[in-house]
Amino acid sequence: MASVRFTVTPTKAEDLPRLSDLSPDIGQRTSRVQFGSKESVNRSDPHSEASGVPTSVHSGEVGDTPDYSSLDQDEGNSKISNVYINNTHGVDDDDFYDRNLALFEEEMDTRPKVSSLLSRLANYTNLTQGAKEHEEAESIGEKKKASKSPQMGTFMGVYLPCLQNIFGVILFLRLTWVVGTAGVLQALCIVFICCCCTLLTAISMSAIATNGVVPAGGSYFMISRSLGPEFGGAVGLCFYLGTTFAGAMYILGAIEILLMYIAPIAAIFEGEGAAMLNNMRVYGSICLLLMSLLVFVGVKYVNKLASLFLACVIISIVSIYVGALVSTFHVPNFHVCMLGNKTINGHDIEDNHCNKTVLLPVEDAADTFDPNVTIIYENSTVHPTFLPGHASAMTLEKTTSLWRLFCDGRELNATCDEYFNSNNFTEINGIPGLASGVVSENLWSTYLSKGDVVEKRSLSSSHTGHVAPTHPYVFVDITTSFTLLVGIFFPSVTGIMAGSNRSGDLKDAQRSIPIGTILAILTTSIVYLTSVVLFGACIEGVVLRDKFGDSVKGNLVVGTLAWPSPWVIVIGSFFSTCGAGLQSLTGAPRLLQAIAKDNIIPFLRVFGHGKANGEPTWALLLTALIAELGILIASLDMVAPILTMFFLMCYLFVNLACALQTLLRTPNWRPRFSYYHWTLSFLGMIICLALMFISSWYYAIVAMVIAGMIYKYIEYHGAEKEWGDGIRGLSLSAARYALLRLEEGPPHTKNWRPQLLVLLKLDEDAHVKSPRLLTFASQLKAGKGLTIVGTVVTGSFLQSYGEALAAEQTLKHLMDKERVKGFCQCIVAQKPREGISHMIQSSGLGGMKPNTVVMGWPHAWRQSEDPRSWKTFINTVRVTTAAHLALLVPKNISLFPSNSDPCTEGYIDVWWIVHDGGMLMLLPFLLRQHKVWRKCAMRIFTVAQMEDNSIQMKKDLATFLYHLRIEADVEVVEMHDSDISAYTYERTLMMEQRSQMLRQMRLSKSDREREAQLVKDRNSMLRLTSIGSDDDDDTDAPERDRPVGGDSSTEHHRRVQMTWTKEKTLHYKASHSGCSTPEGFRDMLSIRPDHSNVRRMHTAVKLNEVIVNKSHDARLVLLNMPGPPKNPEGDENYMEFLEVLTEGLERVLLVRGGGSEVITIYS
């Protein structure tokens, strides 16, 4: 027999660690359990039950020394005669259920043998299917620099910037084209929908802006504080990109006005198409540089120039209205040349003649005689001959520049285009005036395809003919549709955030933002709607559909209506677009700076810094670079739909934020602006979403994908912020609703998944002792379901609250490191076992309670003199069983693979000994969903007894797995030898002798502690506490001091109040000498092993032999975990049984089911 060395170290109570062991501390036994061994599923020994005698040998009892000569040798197998077994139950060797499954015999009624289960495979479904910041607080310690930004009011700070951004490039360059293409009615519809969208958004924004102080960041601040950092960051960045590209769009519009209408000779590259785009890029980059420098100098200078720019805008708009009124009495002289019903490009009429030929007097033509003219004499055509007497009566017919564009020569007899031959040139007035009635022709839409000729439908045409690209017609450059026009027009109403973006420069943002924004929207909406009507009533349709004014010789179309000169509009629109670009370049860097200062996107932190007065220098630099990308695109019509998506997405979430806050009735939702309602916000949100997909569904999807990627990045890598946002409130409401729904009934077997409660142990330095336990939990969960990570801090809650917070932070950091999504819980209790019990009872909420407990194995429990760890472990097993929870105990957890070390091959072996709900089948399947275990194959072993048909069991098990849709190799292991070997007897004897020795040593230790206490407090009344019998300690007391019945009289012996004298002390030491004398040690040699312990050891040894033989090379072994004995006196033996059962295995997962079915063969 191997010798065991024990070291006894006196330990004071205050030296014990305050933090609990995950597995195990002792608990107080309140009563003695009378144990009668149940020898079969349906039968127990009546004699044992009637006798009332406890099964285990008390420490005060001394048995006779066994006679080892009675060992019999029979056919090479060692067997133990009954004379060497302490069979206090009076049970014969052949009168018990099965020696091979003795470990599980107490639970056979609830956990039947696998063979019994498989025999009832057809009735499987009859089993149970279901189981019964404040912002100031965030900046504490940060030294803020005083901001010297200008403090502006409503008019200068909000109203003017909004007007400038709204009255941008689209009003002057594209609105007439929209009216001519869509018609007055549909154009009114487009403008009305877009203006309603922005007005509803402004109402929602006003409610949010007046619900608290709005610092710098404006729209981003409102969205992020209302919808959370993820939504706020995603939408804020999208809005920033939209605002930046809007600045590029305004600059491109200004350059288009400059090069096409103000100074065409300034073009560096001659030609059209690519050459024009290159001109836009060069001049656009120069303009962007100048504007960026102006913004860098300071926002106050931008606002000073804003007055000048806005004056130009107002003068331009007033000139349009005056021109429309003047056209009623005095029609402007803008003629449009038509061939049939097709519009002629005015740039190609070099001689200003809208005719095929012109008649010239002979006197005028004599000096410029041309053979390509015909002399007309008295209405007859003759050859060009000159007679002195008839010169005054003759005229010459000469071909025009248009003739040469349609014919192959300048001669009158040249071959010409069929359509040219069949139709004549006519001139119509491009601006017929307000009283002309042209509005009736412009009411309806005229959508054209790319390459079509702009035509006037009211003019007749005798022949369609073939249209060549070389013909001097006005061609359509883009295929038009209602949705396209919505996408192009919407940026003209997207300046509503210009004031809120600069909220940091406002004196009173809560007052200025609502008033200034809504007034600006109402002003611009009226201007847009009336402009649509005026354009349709005053301008000819072909001119309206001529995007670049080619039919009126390159004049800006809207400028032809202006009074007194088109240059008023040209100059005014140029400064208007420049002003809008400046406003965009002013607001966008501040928006980016606000996002960066919130520190929710790590790589943007550098852009939160700026000059001493708060100007966002680095953000301005990035904005200029991004805007340069937009300028390099060089196409106004390509940039506009992209902006539409970004702005619409921002407006959508502003409306969503207001609707959520109103519907959730958040206590902090008290906006000063009261003219709002959740239905208005909801309607605005629907309009925004509809406009996104109406204008361009693929751009909408791209914008959503970009926002989604930013959202996920912030969610996984951004800083965690608690802003009391509406999404958090929505989550709370949804969680409440879901929890109440889950309470309606128990979960179905098909919906069962392990909801884990992971019990971790912290050391004295608050470090997790077994972090790999959480790694295993993450592999098992793969991010699904509920995970609660808990620990117990010993002590009083009032004194240990700080330690509990530190422990909770430690758990959170470990969960983040292992990427475990869940919650952590720290319980403060006087004893770890009580804390674990409280945690198991109270964890979770409603239907989201844990159904599986994961705990570590108490390592080195044999070498420890302190039994608290393994006693807490066993108590936890009992508590989980009583709570009907499943239990997972990974043994040798330090050898389990990490998430970065996947298994490339191997097996996961399942030893299915008793059926406890199918946990052993489900766990390997869940583990193999994780990358670490994915390449491991699954093998299932089950044990056949002598009376079982192993061949039929294998067939039934294979059929069962087939119906479970689980792929695994099946093997049935036969265990026919039920004889108890000498090795089993020796292991049992060593176990019981060790247990007795530890009890004696703990007793001796308690005596020494009493002597030290006696010397210290000789004349005091002492409260005597023996380890294990007192309420504050949980070790074993001498069995002779405990009544069997476990009644209240036990307390009298547990706590003794007495005065010590020398005689009493000597008497007590003599009667509690324990193993301090040789006689005490010889008493242990007389122990005879208990009969039930021998049978349980036999089961553990035999199962361990076959498991090691079959699964020695397995990556993981899953095994049924037998329950602890009903009699607490056998707890230490139970730990020994588990050690023997798992001996020689590298990685073991002990599994106990929760008493309910967790897997089913049915869909």
Short mmCIF file of C-alpha atoms in Angstrom, two decimals, residues 50 58 84 133 232 336 345 454 683 685 703 787 797 801 824 840 928 937 963 1006 1009 1028 1038 1054 1064 1092 1128:
data_model
loop_
_atom_site.label_atom_id
_atom_site.label_comp_id
_atom_site.label_asym_id
_atom_site.label_seq_id
_atom_site.Cartn_x
_atom_site.Cartn_y
_atom_site.Cartn_z
CA ALA A 50 -35.91 -0.57 9.38
CA HIS A 58 -18.13 6.32 12.79
CA TYR A 84 -13.51 -8.68 4.72
CA GLU A 133 -22.98 59.72 -18.90
CA GLY A 232 -24.90 57.95 -34.20
CA VAL A 336 -35.31 79.46 -80.65
CA ASN A 345 -28.47 74.20 -81.31
CA VAL A 454 -35.52 67.97 -77.87
CA LEU A 683 -44.45 59.81 -41.74
CA MET A 685 -39.28 58.38 -41.83
CA ALA A 703 -25.41 53.63 -48.55
CA THR A 787 -23.95 33.21 -20.67
CA PHE A 797 -21.30 43.09 1.54
CA TYR A 801 -18.33 46.00 -1.95
CA CYS A 824 -21.17 38.85 -15.12
CA ILE A 840 -27.66 29.43 -8.81
CA ARG A 928 -18.19 20.86 -33.33
CA ALA A 937 -14.99 13.10 -35.46
CA HIS A 963 -33.01 9.94 -36.44
CA SER A 1006 -8.45 21.78 16.46
CA GLU A 1009 -5.90 25.75 18.36
CA GLY A 1028 -16.91 21.34 10.65
CA PRO A 1038 -15.97 13.84 15.35
CA ARG A 1054 -21.63 22.29 18.59
CA LYS A 1064 -11.00 19.93 32.40
CA SER A 1092 -21.32 -0.19 -0.93
CA PRO A 1128 -23.25 13.23 3.21
#
